Coordinates of N, CA, C and O in Angstrom, one line a residue:
M1 N -158.9 291.9 97.9 CA -158.3 292.0 99.2 C -157.0 292.8 99.1 O -156.2 292.6 98.3
T2 N -156.8 293.9 100.0 CA -155.6 294.6 100.0 C -154.7 294.1 101.0 O -155.0 293.7 102.1
A3 N -153.4 294.0 100.6 CA -152.4 293.5 101.5 C -152.2 294.6 102.7 O -152.3 295.8 102.4
L4 N -152.1 294.1 103.8 CA -151.9 294.9 105.1 C -150.5 294.8 105.6 O -149.8 293.8 105.5
N5 N -150.1 295.9 106.3 CA -148.8 295.8 107.1 C -149.3 295.4 108.5 O -150.0 296.2 109.2
I6 N -148.9 294.2 108.9 CA -149.4 293.6 110.2 C -148.2 293.5 111.2 O -147.2 293.1 110.9
L7 N -148.6 293.9 112.4 CA -147.6 293.8 113.5 C -148.0 292.6 114.3 O -149.1 292.5 114.9
L8 N -147.2 291.6 114.3 CA -147.4 290.3 115.1 C -146.6 290.5 116.5 O -145.4 290.5 116.5
V9 N -147.3 290.6 117.5 CA -146.7 290.7 118.9 C -146.7 289.4 119.5 O -147.8 288.8 120.0
E10 N -145.6 288.7 119.5 CA -145.5 287.3 120.1 C -144.1 287.1 120.7 O -143.1 287.5 119.9
D11 N -143.9 286.6 121.8 CA -142.7 286.4 122.5 C -142.0 285.1 122.0 O -140.8 285.0 122.2
N12 N -142.8 284.1 121.5 CA -142.2 282.8 121.1 C -141.7 283.0 119.6 O -142.6 283.0 118.7
Q13 N -140.4 283.2 119.4 CA -140.0 283.5 118.1 C -140.2 282.4 117.0 O -140.5 282.8 115.9
L14 N -140.1 281.2 117.4 CA -140.4 280.1 116.5 C -141.8 280.1 116.0 O -142.1 280.0 114.8
L15 N -142.7 280.3 117.0 CA -144.2 280.4 116.6 C -144.4 281.6 115.8 O -145.2 281.5 114.9
A16 N -143.8 282.7 116.2 CA -144.0 284.0 115.5 C -143.6 283.9 114.0 O -144.3 284.3 113.1
Q17 N -142.4 283.3 113.8 CA -141.9 283.2 112.4 C -142.8 282.2 111.6 O -143.0 282.6 110.4
G18 N -143.3 281.1 112.2 CA -144.2 280.3 111.4 C -145.5 280.9 111.1 O -146.0 280.8 110.0
T19 N -146.0 281.6 112.0 CA -147.3 282.3 111.9 C -147.1 283.4 110.8 O -148.0 283.5 109.9
A20 N -146.1 284.2 110.9 CA -145.9 285.2 109.9 C -145.7 284.7 108.5 O -146.2 285.3 107.6
K21 N -144.9 283.6 108.4 CA -144.8 283.0 107.0 C -146.1 282.6 106.4 O -146.4 282.8 105.2
L22 N -146.9 282.0 107.2 CA -148.2 281.5 106.7 C -149.1 282.7 106.3 O -149.8 282.7 105.3
I23 N -149.1 283.7 107.1 CA -150.0 285.0 106.8 C -149.4 285.6 105.6 O -150.2 286.1 104.8
E24 N -148.1 285.7 105.4 CA -147.6 286.3 104.2 C -147.8 285.4 102.9 O -148.2 286.0 101.9
R25 N -147.6 284.1 103.1 CA -147.8 283.3 101.9 C -149.3 283.1 101.5 O -149.6 283.2 100.3
L26 N -150.1 282.8 102.5 CA -151.6 282.6 102.2 C -152.4 283.9 102.1 O -153.3 283.9 101.3
G27 N -152.0 284.9 102.8 CA -152.7 286.1 102.7 C -152.2 287.3 101.9 O -152.9 288.3 101.7
G28 N -150.9 287.1 101.6 CA -150.2 288.2 100.9 C -149.9 289.5 101.7 O -149.6 290.5 101.1
H29 N -150.0 289.3 103.0 CA -149.7 290.6 103.9 C -148.3 290.6 104.2 O -147.5 289.6 104.1
Q30 N -147.8 291.8 104.7 CA -146.5 292.0 105.2 C -146.6 291.9 106.7 O -147.3 292.6 107.3
V31 N -145.7 291.1 107.3 CA -145.8 290.9 108.8 C -144.4 291.2 109.4 O -143.4 290.8 109.0
F32 N -144.5 292.1 110.4 CA -143.4 292.5 111.2 C -143.6 291.9 112.6 O -144.7 292.0 113.2
I33 N -142.6 291.2 113.2 CA -142.7 290.5 114.5 C -141.9 291.3 115.6 O -140.8 291.8 115.4
T34 N -142.5 291.5 116.7 CA -141.9 292.0 117.9 C -142.6 291.5 119.1 O -143.7 291.1 119.1
A35 N -141.9 291.6 120.3 CA -142.5 291.4 121.6 C -142.2 292.5 122.5 O -142.5 292.5 123.7
E36 N -141.5 293.5 121.9 CA -141.0 294.7 122.7 C -142.0 295.8 122.7 O -142.3 296.4 121.6
P37 N -142.7 296.2 123.8 CA -143.6 297.3 123.9 C -143.1 298.6 123.2 O -143.8 299.3 122.4
K38 N -141.8 298.9 123.4 CA -141.2 300.2 122.8 C -141.4 300.1 121.3 O -141.7 301.1 120.7
E39 N -141.0 299.0 120.7 CA -141.1 298.8 119.3 C -142.5 298.8 118.7 O -142.8 299.4 117.6
I40 N -143.5 298.3 119.5 CA -144.9 298.3 119.1 C -145.3 299.7 118.9 O -145.9 300.1 117.9
F41 N -145.0 300.6 119.9 CA -145.5 301.9 119.9 C -144.8 302.8 118.9 O -145.3 303.6 118.2
R42 N -143.4 302.5 118.7 CA -142.7 303.1 117.6 C -143.3 302.9 116.3 O -143.5 303.8 115.4
Q43 N -143.6 301.6 116.0 CA -144.2 301.3 114.6 C -145.6 301.9 114.5 O -145.8 302.4 113.4
C44 N -146.4 301.9 115.5 CA -147.7 302.5 115.4 C -147.6 304.1 115.2 O -148.3 304.6 114.4
E45 N -146.7 304.7 115.9 CA -146.4 306.1 115.8 C -146.0 306.5 114.4 O -146.3 307.5 113.8
A46 N -145.1 305.6 113.8 CA -144.7 305.9 112.4 C -145.7 305.6 111.4 O -145.4 305.9 110.1
G47 N -146.8 305.1 111.7 CA -147.9 304.8 110.7 C -147.6 303.6 109.9 O -148.2 303.4 108.9
A48 N -146.8 302.7 110.4 CA -146.4 301.5 109.7 C -147.3 300.3 110.0 O -147.0 299.2 109.4
V49 N -148.3 300.5 110.8 CA -149.1 299.3 111.2 C -150.5 299.5 110.8 O -151.1 300.6 111.1
E50 N -151.1 298.5 110.1 CA -152.5 298.6 109.7 C -153.4 297.6 110.5 O -154.6 297.7 110.5
L51 N -152.7 296.6 111.2 CA -153.4 295.7 112.0 C -152.5 295.1 112.9 O -151.3 294.8 112.6
V52 N -152.9 294.8 114.2 CA -152.1 294.1 115.2 C -152.6 292.8 115.6 O -153.9 292.7 115.8
I53 N -151.8 291.8 115.6 CA -152.1 290.5 116.1 C -151.3 290.4 117.5 O -150.1 290.4 117.4
M54 N -152.1 290.4 118.6 CA -151.5 290.5 119.9 C -151.6 289.2 120.8 O -152.7 288.8 121.1
D55 N -150.5 288.6 121.1 CA -150.5 287.6 122.1 C -150.9 288.1 123.4 O -150.5 289.2 123.8
I56 N -151.6 287.4 124.3 CA -152.0 287.8 125.5 C -150.9 287.7 126.5 O -150.5 288.6 127.3
N57 N -150.2 286.5 126.6 CA -149.1 286.3 127.5 C -147.8 286.8 126.9 O -147.3 286.2 125.9
L58 N -147.2 287.8 127.5 CA -145.9 288.3 127.1 C -145.0 288.4 128.3 O -144.8 289.5 128.8
P59 N -144.5 287.3 128.8 CA -143.6 287.3 129.9 C -142.4 288.1 129.6 O -141.8 288.1 128.6
G60 N -142.1 289.0 130.6 CA -140.9 289.8 130.4 C -141.1 291.2 129.7 O -140.3 291.9 129.5
A61 N -142.4 291.4 129.3 CA -142.7 292.7 128.7 C -142.9 293.8 129.7 O -143.8 293.6 130.7
W62 N -142.3 294.9 129.6 CA -142.4 296.0 130.4 C -142.6 297.3 129.6 O -142.1 297.4 128.6
W63 N -143.5 298.2 130.2 CA -143.7 299.4 129.5 C -143.9 300.5 130.5 O -144.7 300.4 131.5
Q64 N -143.1 301.5 130.5 CA -143.1 302.7 131.4 C -143.0 302.1 132.9 O -143.8 302.6 133.8
G65 N -142.0 301.2 133.1 CA -141.8 300.7 134.5 C -142.8 299.8 135.0 O -142.8 299.4 136.2
Q66 N -143.7 299.3 134.1 CA -144.7 298.4 134.6 C -144.8 297.1 133.8 O -144.6 297.2 132.5
K67 N -144.9 296.0 134.5 CA -145.1 294.7 133.7 C -146.5 294.7 133.0 O -147.4 295.1 133.6
V68 N -146.4 294.4 131.7 CA -147.6 294.4 130.9 C -147.9 293.2 130.2 O -146.9 292.3 130.0
D69 N -149.1 292.9 129.8 CA -149.4 291.7 129.0 C -150.1 292.3 127.7 O -150.3 293.5 127.5
G70 N -150.6 291.4 126.8 CA -151.3 291.8 125.6 C -152.6 292.6 125.8 O -152.8 293.5 125.0
S71 N -153.2 292.2 126.8 CA -154.5 293.0 127.1 C -154.2 294.4 127.5 O -154.9 295.4 127.0
I72 N -153.2 294.7 128.3 CA -152.9 296.0 128.8 C -152.3 296.8 127.6 O -152.7 297.9 127.3
L73 N -151.4 296.2 126.8 CA -150.9 296.9 125.6 C -151.9 297.2 124.6 O -151.9 298.3 124.0
S74 N -152.9 296.3 124.4 CA -154.0 296.6 123.5 C -154.8 297.8 124.0 O -155.2 298.6 123.1
R75 N -155.0 297.9 125.3 CA -155.8 299.0 125.8 C -155.0 300.4 125.5 O -155.6 301.3 125.1
Y76 N -153.7 300.4 125.7 CA -152.9 301.5 125.5 C -152.9 301.9 124.0 O -153.0 303.0 123.7
L77 N -152.8 300.9 123.2 CA -152.8 301.1 121.7 C -154.1 301.7 121.3 O -154.2 302.7 120.5
K78 N -155.2 301.2 121.7 CA -156.6 301.6 121.4 C -156.8 303.1 121.8 O -157.5 303.9 121.2
A79 N -156.1 303.4 123.0 CA -156.3 304.8 123.5 C -155.7 305.9 122.5 O -156.2 307.0 122.4
Q80 N -154.6 305.5 121.8 CA -154.0 306.4 120.9 C -154.3 306.2 119.4 O -154.3 307.1 118.6
W81 N -154.6 304.9 119.1 CA -154.9 304.6 117.6 C -156.0 303.7 117.5 O -156.0 302.5 117.3
K82 N -157.2 304.3 117.7 CA -158.5 303.5 117.6 C -158.7 302.9 116.3 O -159.4 301.9 116.2
Q83 N -158.2 303.4 115.2 CA -158.4 302.9 113.9 C -157.7 301.7 113.6 O -158.0 300.9 112.6
I84 N -156.7 301.3 114.4 CA -155.9 300.1 114.2 C -156.6 298.9 114.7 O -156.7 298.8 116.0
P85 N -157.0 297.9 114.0 CA -157.7 296.8 114.5 C -156.7 295.9 115.2 O -155.5 295.8 114.8
I86 N -157.1 295.3 116.3 CA -156.3 294.4 117.1 C -157.0 293.1 117.2 O -158.2 293.0 117.7
I87 N -156.4 291.9 117.0 CA -156.8 290.6 117.2 C -156.0 290.0 118.3 O -154.8 289.9 118.2
L88 N -156.6 289.7 119.4 CA -156.0 289.0 120.5 C -155.8 287.5 120.1 O -156.8 286.9 119.6
V89 N -154.7 286.9 120.3 CA -154.5 285.5 120.2 C -154.2 284.9 121.6 O -153.3 285.5 122.3
T90 N -155.0 283.9 122.0 CA -154.9 283.4 123.3 C -155.1 281.9 123.4 O -155.9 281.4 122.6
A91 N -154.6 281.3 124.4 CA -154.8 279.9 124.6 C -156.2 279.7 125.4 O -156.7 278.5 125.6
Y92 N -156.8 280.8 125.8 CA -158.0 280.8 126.5 C -159.1 280.5 125.5 O -159.4 281.4 124.7
T93 N -159.7 279.4 125.5 CA -160.7 279.1 124.4 C -162.1 279.2 124.8 O -163.0 279.2 124.0
M94 N -162.5 279.3 126.1 CA -163.8 279.5 126.6 C -164.4 280.8 126.1 O -163.7 281.9 126.3
P95 N -165.6 280.9 125.5 CA -166.1 282.2 125.1 C -166.3 283.2 126.2 O -166.0 284.4 125.9
V96 N -166.5 282.8 127.4 CA -166.6 283.7 128.5 C -165.3 284.4 128.8 O -165.2 285.6 129.1
D97 N -164.2 283.6 128.7 CA -162.9 284.1 128.9 C -162.5 285.2 127.8 O -161.9 286.2 128.0
Q98 N -162.8 284.8 126.6 CA -162.5 285.6 125.4 C -163.3 286.9 125.5 O -162.8 288.0 125.2
H99 N -164.6 286.8 125.9 CA -165.5 288.0 126.0 C -164.8 289.0 127.1 O -164.8 290.2 126.9
L100 N -164.4 288.4 128.2 CA -163.7 289.2 129.2 C -162.5 289.9 128.8 O -162.2 291.1 128.9
L101 N -161.7 289.1 128.0 CA -160.4 289.7 127.4 C -160.7 290.9 126.5 O -160.0 291.9 126.5
L102 N -161.7 290.7 125.6 CA -162.2 291.8 124.7 C -162.6 293.0 125.5 O -162.2 294.1 125.1
S103 N -163.4 292.8 126.4 CA -163.9 293.9 127.2 C -162.8 294.7 128.0 O -162.8 295.9 128.1
Q104 N -161.9 294.0 128.5 CA -160.8 294.6 129.2 C -159.7 295.2 128.3 O -159.1 296.2 128.7
S105 N -159.5 294.7 127.1 CA -158.5 295.2 126.3 C -158.9 296.2 125.3 O -158.1 297.0 124.8
G106 N -160.2 296.2 124.9 CA -160.7 297.1 123.8 C -160.3 296.6 122.5 O -160.5 297.2 121.4
A107 N -159.8 295.4 122.3 CA -159.4 294.7 121.1 C -160.7 294.5 120.2 O -161.8 294.5 120.8
D108 N -160.5 294.3 119.0 CA -161.6 294.1 118.0 C -162.1 292.7 117.9 O -163.2 292.4 117.7
S109 N -161.1 291.7 118.2 CA -161.5 290.4 118.0 C -160.6 289.5 118.8 O -159.5 290.0 119.2
C110 N -160.9 288.2 118.9 CA -160.1 287.3 119.7 C -160.1 286.0 118.9 O -161.1 285.6 118.4
Y111 N -158.9 285.3 118.9 CA -158.8 284.1 118.2 C -158.0 283.1 119.1 O -157.0 283.5 119.7
S112 N -158.4 281.8 119.1 CA -157.8 280.8 119.9 C -156.5 280.3 119.3 O -156.5 280.2 118.1
K113 N -155.5 280.2 120.1 CA -154.2 279.6 119.6 C -154.0 278.2 120.2 O -154.5 278.1 121.4
P114 N -153.3 277.3 119.6 CA -152.6 277.5 118.4 C -153.6 277.7 117.2 O -154.7 277.1 117.2
I115 N -153.1 278.5 116.2 CA -154.0 278.7 115.0 C -153.9 277.5 114.2 O -152.8 277.2 113.7
T116 N -155.0 276.9 113.9 CA -155.0 275.7 113.1 C -155.8 275.9 111.8 O -155.5 275.3 110.8
D117 N -156.8 276.8 111.8 CA -157.5 277.1 110.6 C -157.1 278.4 110.1 O -157.7 279.4 110.4
Y118 N -156.1 278.5 109.3 CA -155.5 279.7 108.8 C -156.5 280.4 107.8 O -156.5 281.6 107.7
D119 N -157.4 279.6 107.1 CA -158.3 280.3 106.2 C -159.3 281.1 107.0 O -159.6 282.3 106.7
A120 N -159.8 280.6 108.1 CA -160.7 281.4 109.0 C -160.0 282.6 109.6 O -160.5 283.7 109.8
F121 N -158.7 282.3 110.0 CA -157.9 283.4 110.6 C -157.7 284.6 109.6 O -157.8 285.8 109.9
L122 N -157.4 284.2 108.3 CA -157.2 285.2 107.3 C -158.4 285.9 106.9 O -158.4 287.1 106.6
D123 N -159.5 285.2 107.0 CA -160.8 285.8 106.8 C -161.1 286.9 107.9 O -161.6 288.0 107.5
M124 N -160.7 286.6 109.1 CA -160.8 287.6 110.1 C -159.9 288.8 109.9 O -160.3 290.0 110.1
I125 N -158.7 288.6 109.5 CA -157.8 289.7 109.2 C -158.3 290.5 108.0 O -158.3 291.8 108.2
T126 N -158.8 289.9 107.0 CA -159.4 290.6 105.9 C -160.5 291.5 106.3 O -160.7 292.7 106.0
L127 N -161.5 290.9 107.1 CA -162.7 291.6 107.6 C -162.3 292.9 108.4 O -162.8 294.0 108.1
L128 N -161.4 292.7 109.3 CA -161.0 293.8 110.2 C -160.2 294.8 109.4 O -160.3 296.0 109.6
G129 N -159.4 294.3 108.5 CA -158.6 295.3 107.6 C -159.5 296.1 106.8 O -159.2 297.3 106.6
E130 N -160.5 295.6 106.3 CA -161.5 296.4 105.4 C -162.2 297.3 106.3 O -162.6 298.4 105.8
R131 N -162.5 297.0 107.5 CA -163.3 297.9 108.4 C -162.5 299.1 109.0 O -163.1 300.0 109.4
R132 N -161.2 299.0 109.0 CA -160.4 300.1 109.6 C -160.6 301.4 109.0 O -160.3 302.4 109.7
N133 N -161.0 301.5 107.8 CA -161.2 302.8 107.2 C -162.7 303.2 107.4 O -163.3 304.0 107.4

């Protein structure tokens, strides 16, 4: 498994820090945290991102004068950087809701939060990270 540079887009700093530490310790990946759309696009443009973990609810997030959420940001990212895998994380646990989110966002996968099975989550990260090339 190759270590990835992961961008974790999460507005809850405590949750983001805990998730990042677990991904780094258990998966050996490097995790950068932000909830700012400007920073998301800056990191992608710089080529610093190999995978994005995107929260769906991002209250207070604005991009180009428009209120945005994780689904909208994912769609924008995929329009410019199709090769970067995106995992949506959401409290919506029903498969029909997750299917709708995936189709609207263009993301590669969806995972329910809170994340309780980090082994399965890291397996998903590994699989998508290997597929990006």
